[in-house]
CSV table of C-alpha atoms in Angstrom, one decimal:
chain,number,residue,atom,x,y,z
A,1,MET,CA,10.1,-47.5,-34.1
A,2,ARG,CA,9.3,-44.4,-36.1
A,3,ARG,CA,6.2,-42.4,-35.7
A,4,HIS,CA,3.7,-42.0,-38.5
A,5,ILE,CA,3.9,-38.5,-40.0
A,6,CYS,CA,0.9,-36.3,-39.5
A,7,LEU,CA,0.4,-32.5,-39.4
A,8,ASP,CA,0.7,-32.3,-35.6
A,9,MET,CA,3.9,-34.4,-35.6
A,10,LEU,CA,5.3,-32.2,-38.4
A,11,GLN,CA,4.5,-29.0,-36.4
A,12,GLU,CA,6.3,-30.4,-33.4
A,13,TYR,CA,9.3,-31.4,-35.5
A,14,ILE,CA,9.5,-27.9,-36.9
A,15,LEU,CA,9.4,-26.3,-33.5
A,16,GLU,CA,11.8,-28.7,-31.9
A,17,HIS,CA,14.4,-28.2,-34.7
A,18,ASN,CA,13.8,-24.4,-35.0
A,19,LEU,CA,13.1,-24.6,-38.7
A,20,SER,CA,12.2,-21.5,-40.6
A,21,GLU,CA,11.0,-20.4,-44.0
A,22,TYR,CA,14.5,-20.8,-45.2
A,23,GLU,CA,14.5,-24.6,-44.9
A,24,THR,CA,12.4,-27.1,-46.8
A,25,ILE,CA,11.1,-30.5,-45.6
A,26,ILE,CA,11.1,-33.3,-48.1
A,27,LEU,CA,8.7,-36.2,-47.5
A,28,HIS,CA,8.0,-39.6,-49.1
A,29,PRO,CA,5.1,-39.2,-51.6
A,30,ASP,CA,2.7,-41.2,-49.3
A,31,ASP,CA,3.5,-39.0,-46.3
A,32,TYR,CA,3.3,-35.9,-48.4
A,33,ASP,CA,-0.2,-36.9,-49.5
A,34,VAL,CA,-1.3,-37.3,-45.8
A,35,ILE,CA,0.1,-33.9,-44.9
A,36,ALA,CA,-1.3,-32.2,-47.9
A,37,ALA,CA,-4.8,-33.6,-47.3
A,38,GLU,CA,-4.7,-32.6,-43.6
A,39,PHE,CA,-3.4,-29.2,-44.5
A,40,PHE,CA,-6.1,-28.6,-47.1
A,41,ASN,CA,-8.9,-29.9,-44.9
A,42,GLU,CA,-7.8,-28.0,-41.8
A,43,ASN,CA,-7.5,-24.7,-43.8
A,44,GLU,CA,-10.7,-25.4,-45.8
A,45,LEU,CA,-8.8,-25.0,-49.1
A,46,MET,CA,-10.3,-26.2,-52.4
A,47,ILE,CA,-7.5,-25.3,-54.7
A,48,PHE,CA,-3.9,-26.5,-54.8
A,49,ARG,CA,-1.3,-24.3,-53.3
A,50,PRO,CA,2.1,-25.0,-51.8
A,51,VAL,CA,2.0,-26.6,-48.4
A,52,GLU,CA,3.7,-24.7,-45.6
A,53,VAL,CA,3.6,-25.7,-42.0
A,54,LEU,CA,4.5,-22.9,-39.6
A,55,GLY,CA,6.2,-21.1,-42.5
A,56,THR,CA,8.4,-24.0,-43.5
A,57,LYS,CA,7.9,-25.3,-47.0
A,58,ILE,CA,6.8,-29.0,-47.3
A,59,THR,CA,7.5,-30.8,-50.6
A,60,GLU,CA,7.3,-34.3,-52.0
A,61,ASP,CA,10.4,-36.4,-52.8
A,62,THR,CA,10.4,-37.0,-56.6
A,63,HIS,CA,13.7,-38.9,-56.7
A,64,GLY,CA,12.9,-41.9,-54.4
A,65,ASP,CA,15.5,-40.8,-51.7
A,66,VAL,CA,13.1,-40.5,-48.7
A,67,ARG,CA,11.7,-43.5,-46.9
A,68,ARG,CA,8.2,-43.6,-45.5
A,69,ASN,CA,7.9,-41.9,-42.1
A,70,GLN,CA,11.3,-40.1,-42.7
A,71,VAL,CA,11.8,-36.3,-42.6
A,72,ILE,CA,14.6,-34.8,-44.6
A,73,VAL,CA,15.4,-31.1,-44.1
A,74,LEU,CA,17.1,-29.2,-46.9
A,75,PRO,CA,19.0,-26.3,-45.3
A,76,ALA,CA,18.8,-22.8,-46.5
A,77,VAL,CA,21.0,-22.0,-49.5
A,78,ALA,CA,23.5,-19.2,-48.8
A,79,SER,CA,23.2,-16.3,-51.2
């Protein structure tokens, strides 16, 4: 059974997997909406800005590849 994605769970995931600002987490649109709402409420933001958790960029899946409650990590691209 997969855990529901929330901001606390995502922070734990980032720490457990040693993710950095070079990786990007892709979430199902429903999960992204939950994270974005928590992020904006917790940080008392009124305007849209990119969502970052512990420096790691969080983005919404726009291709339908990510299932609900699934976390996909895009590795850093070598320069």
